[in-house]
CSV table of C-alpha atoms in Angstrom, one decimal:
chain,number,residue,atom,x,y,z
Z,1,MET,CA,35.6,25.8,123.7
Z,2,ILE,CA,34.6,23.2,121.3
Z,3,ASN,CA,35.5,25.5,118.5
Z,4,LEU,CA,39.0,26.1,119.8
Z,5,SER,CA,39.8,22.4,120.1
Z,6,ILE,CA,38.5,21.8,116.5
Z,7,LEU,CA,40.7,24.7,115.3
Z,8,ILE,CA,43.8,23.2,117.0
Z,9,SER,CA,43.2,19.8,115.7
Z,10,SER,CA,42.6,21.0,112.2
Z,11,SER,CA,45.8,23.1,112.1
Z,12,GLU,CA,48.1,20.1,112.4
Z,13,VAL,CA,50.2,19.4,109.4
Z,14,SER,CA,49.7,16.1,108.0
Z,15,GLY,CA,52.5,14.9,105.7
Z,16,PRO,CA,55.9,16.1,104.7
Z,17,GLY,CA,57.0,19.8,105.0
Z,18,GLY,CA,56.8,21.8,108.1
Z,19,LEU,CA,59.1,24.6,108.9
Z,20,PHE,CA,61.9,23.6,106.5
Z,21,ASP,CA,60.1,22.5,103.4
Z,22,PHE,CA,62.4,22.9,100.4
Z,23,ASN,CA,60.2,22.9,97.4
Z,24,LEU,CA,60.0,25.2,94.3
Z,25,THR,CA,59.6,28.4,96.4
Z,26,LEU,CA,63.2,28.5,97.4
Z,27,PRO,CA,64.6,28.8,93.9
Z,28,LEU,CA,61.9,31.3,93.0
Z,29,VAL,CA,62.9,33.5,96.0
Z,30,ALA,CA,66.6,33.2,95.0
Z,31,ILE,CA,65.7,34.2,91.4
Z,32,GLN,CA,63.6,37.1,92.7
Z,33,PHE,CA,66.5,38.3,94.9
Z,34,VAL,CA,69.0,38.1,92.1
Z,35,LEU,CA,66.6,39.9,89.7
Z,36,LEU,CA,65.9,42.6,92.3
Z,37,THR,CA,69.7,43.2,92.8
Z,38,VAL,CA,70.3,43.4,89.1
Z,39,ILE,CA,67.4,45.9,88.6
Z,40,LEU,CA,68.5,48.0,91.6
Z,41,ASN,CA,72.1,48.0,90.2
Z,42,VAL,CA,70.9,49.2,86.9
Z,43,ILE,CA,68.3,51.7,88.0
Z,44,LEU,CA,69.6,53.0,91.3
Z,45,TYR,CA,73.2,52.1,92.2
Z,46,ASN,CA,75.0,52.7,88.9
Z,47,PRO,CA,73.6,56.3,88.4
Z,48,LEU,CA,74.4,57.0,92.0
Z,49,LEU,CA,77.9,55.7,91.6
Z,50,THR,CA,78.5,57.7,88.5
Z,51,ILE,CA,77.2,60.9,90.2
Z,52,ILE,CA,79.5,60.2,93.2
Z,53,GLU,CA,82.5,59.6,90.9
Z,54,GLU,CA,81.7,62.9,89.0
Z,55,ARG,CA,81.5,64.8,92.3
Z,56,LYS,CA,84.7,63.2,93.5
Z,57,GLU,CA,86.5,64.2,90.3
Z,58,TYR,CA,85.0,67.7,90.5
Z,59,ILE,CA,86.2,68.1,94.1
Z,60,LEU,CA,89.7,66.8,93.3
Z,61,THR,CA,89.9,69.1,90.3
Z,62,ASN,CA,88.9,72.1,92.4
Z,63,LEU,CA,91.2,71.1,95.2
Z,64,GLY,CA,94.1,70.9,92.7
Z,65,LYS,CA,93.2,74.3,91.3
Z,66,ALA,CA,92.9,75.7,94.8
Z,67,SER,CA,96.3,74.3,95.9
Z,68,GLU,CA,97.9,75.8,92.7
Z,69,LEU,CA,96.3,79.2,93.4
Z,70,LEU,CA,97.5,78.9,97.0
Z,71,SER,CA,101.1,78.2,96.0
Z,72,GLU,CA,101.0,81.0,93.5
Z,73,ALA,CA,99.6,83.3,96.1
Z,74,ASN,CA,102.4,82.3,98.5
Z,75,LYS,CA,105.0,83.0,95.7
Z,76,LEU,CA,103.5,86.4,95.1
Z,77,THR,CA,103.4,87.1,98.8
Z,78,ALA,CA,107.1,86.2,99.1
Z,79,GLN,CA,108.0,88.3,96.1
Z,80,TYR,CA,106.1,91.3,97.3
Z,81,GLU,CA,107.6,91.0,100.8
Z,82,GLN,CA,111.0,90.9,99.2
Z,83,GLU,CA,110.2,94.0,97.1
Z,84,LEU,CA,108.8,95.8,100.1
Z,85,THR,CA,112.0,95.0,102.1
Z,86,ASN,CA,114.1,96.3,99.2
Z,87,VAL,CA,112.1,99.5,98.9
Z,88,ARG,CA,112.2,100.1,102.6
Z,89,ASN,CA,116.0,99.7,102.6
Z,90,GLU,CA,116.3,102.1,99.6
Z,91,ALA,CA,114.0,104.6,101.4
Z,92,GLN,CA,116.1,104.3,104.6
Z,93,LEU,CA,119.3,104.8,102.5
Z,94,GLU,CA,117.7,107.9,100.8
Z,95,ILE,CA,116.7,109.3,104.2
Z,96,THR,CA,120.2,108.8,105.5
Z,97,ASN,CA,121.8,110.4,102.4
Z,98,SER,CA,119.4,113.3,102.6
Z,99,GLN,CA,120.2,113.8,106.3
Z,100,LYS,CA,123.9,113.8,105.5
Z,101,ILE,CA,123.5,116.3,102.7
Z,102,HIS,CA,121.3,118.6,104.9
Z,103,LYS,CA,123.9,118.3,107.7
Z,104,GLU,CA,126.7,119.3,105.3
Z,105,ILE,CA,124.7,122.2,103.9
Z,106,LEU,CA,123.9,123.3,107.5
Z,107,GLU,CA,127.6,123.1,108.4
Z,108,VAL,CA,128.6,125.1,105.4
Z,109,GLU,CA,126.0,127.8,106.1
Z,110,VAL,CA,127.0,127.9,109.8
Z,111,ASN,CA,130.6,128.3,108.7
Z,112,ILE,CA,129.7,131.1,106.3
Z,113,SER,CA,127.6,132.8,109.0
Z,114,GLN,CA,130.4,132.4,111.5
Z,115,LYS,CA,132.9,134.0,109.1
Z,116,TYR,CA,130.5,136.8,108.4
Z,117,ILE,CA,129.9,137.4,112.1
Z,118,ASP,CA,133.7,137.3,112.8
Z,119,ASN,CA,134.4,139.8,110.0
Z,120,LEU,CA,131.6,142.0,111.2
Z,121,LEU,CA,132.9,141.9,114.8
Z,122,ASP,CA,136.4,142.7,113.6
Z,123,THR,CA,135.2,145.7,111.6
Z,124,ILE,CA,133.1,146.9,114.5
Z,125,GLN,CA,136.0,146.4,116.9
Z,126,LYS,CA,138.4,148.3,114.6
Z,127,ASP,CA,135.8,151.1,114.2
Z,128,LEU,CA,135.3,151.3,117.9
Z,129,LEU,CA,139.1,151.3,118.5
Z,130,ALA,CA,139.5,154.1,115.9
Z,131,LYS,CA,136.7,156.1,117.5
Z,132,LYS,CA,138.3,155.5,120.9
Z,133,ASN,CA,141.6,156.7,119.7
Z,134,ILE,CA,140.0,159.7,118.1
Z,135,ALA,CA,138.0,160.4,121.3
Z,136,LEU,CA,141.2,160.0,123.4
Z,137,SER,CA,143.2,162.3,121.2
Z,138,SER,CA,140.4,164.8,121.2
Z,139,LEU,CA,140.1,164.5,124.9
Z,140,ASP,CA,143.9,164.9,125.2
Z,141,GLU,CA,143.7,168.1,123.2
Z,142,ILE,CA,140.8,169.3,125.4
Z,143,VAL,CA,142.8,168.5,128.5
Z,144,GLN,CA,145.9,170.3,127.1
Z,145,SER,CA,143.8,173.4,126.3
Z,146,LEU,CA,142.2,173.3,129.8
Z,147,CYS,CA,145.6,172.9,131.4
Z,148,THR,CA,146.9,175.9,129.5
Z,149,ASP,CA,143.8,177.9,130.4
Z,150,ILE,CA,144.3,176.9,134.1
Z,151,GLU,CA,148.0,177.8,134.0
Z,152,ALA,CA,147.2,181.1,132.3
Z,153,ARG,CA,144.6,182.0,135.0
Z,154,LEU,CA,146.9,180.9,137.8
Z,155,SER,CA,149.8,182.8,136.5
Z,156,ILE,CA,147.9,186.0,136.2
C-alpha cells in the first residue's frame, strides 16, 4: 500500500498544463494533418478520381452508343414490320386474284362441258327417236303383213 500512495502522490502535475495545454504540439499536429491530406490527395485520391471519371465517361459513351443502336433497331423493326405488312397484303391480293382466275376458268370449263353434254344428249335423243321411228315403221310393216296373213287364212 505504501507504493500505491507514493505513486498517486508522484503523478500529480505540478505547474501549468494539464488537460488543455496549448504548446508547440498543436501546430505540429495541424501541420502533420495538412501534410497527410496533401500526400493522400496526390497519391491516392487524385488517381482514384481520374479513374472514376474515366469509367464515368466510358459508361456514358457506351450508354450513348447503346441508345443509338436501340433507336436504329427500333427504326429497322418498324421498317421491316411495314414491309411485312405490305408483302402480306400483296400476297393476299395475289391469292384473291388467283382464286378469281381459277373460278373463271372453272366456269368456262363447266360451260364448255355442259354444252358438250347438251349436244351429246341431243344427238343421242335424235338418234333414239330415229331408231324408234324406224322400229315403229318396221313394226307397222310387220303388223300389216301379219294382218294380211291372218285375213288370208281366215278367208280361206
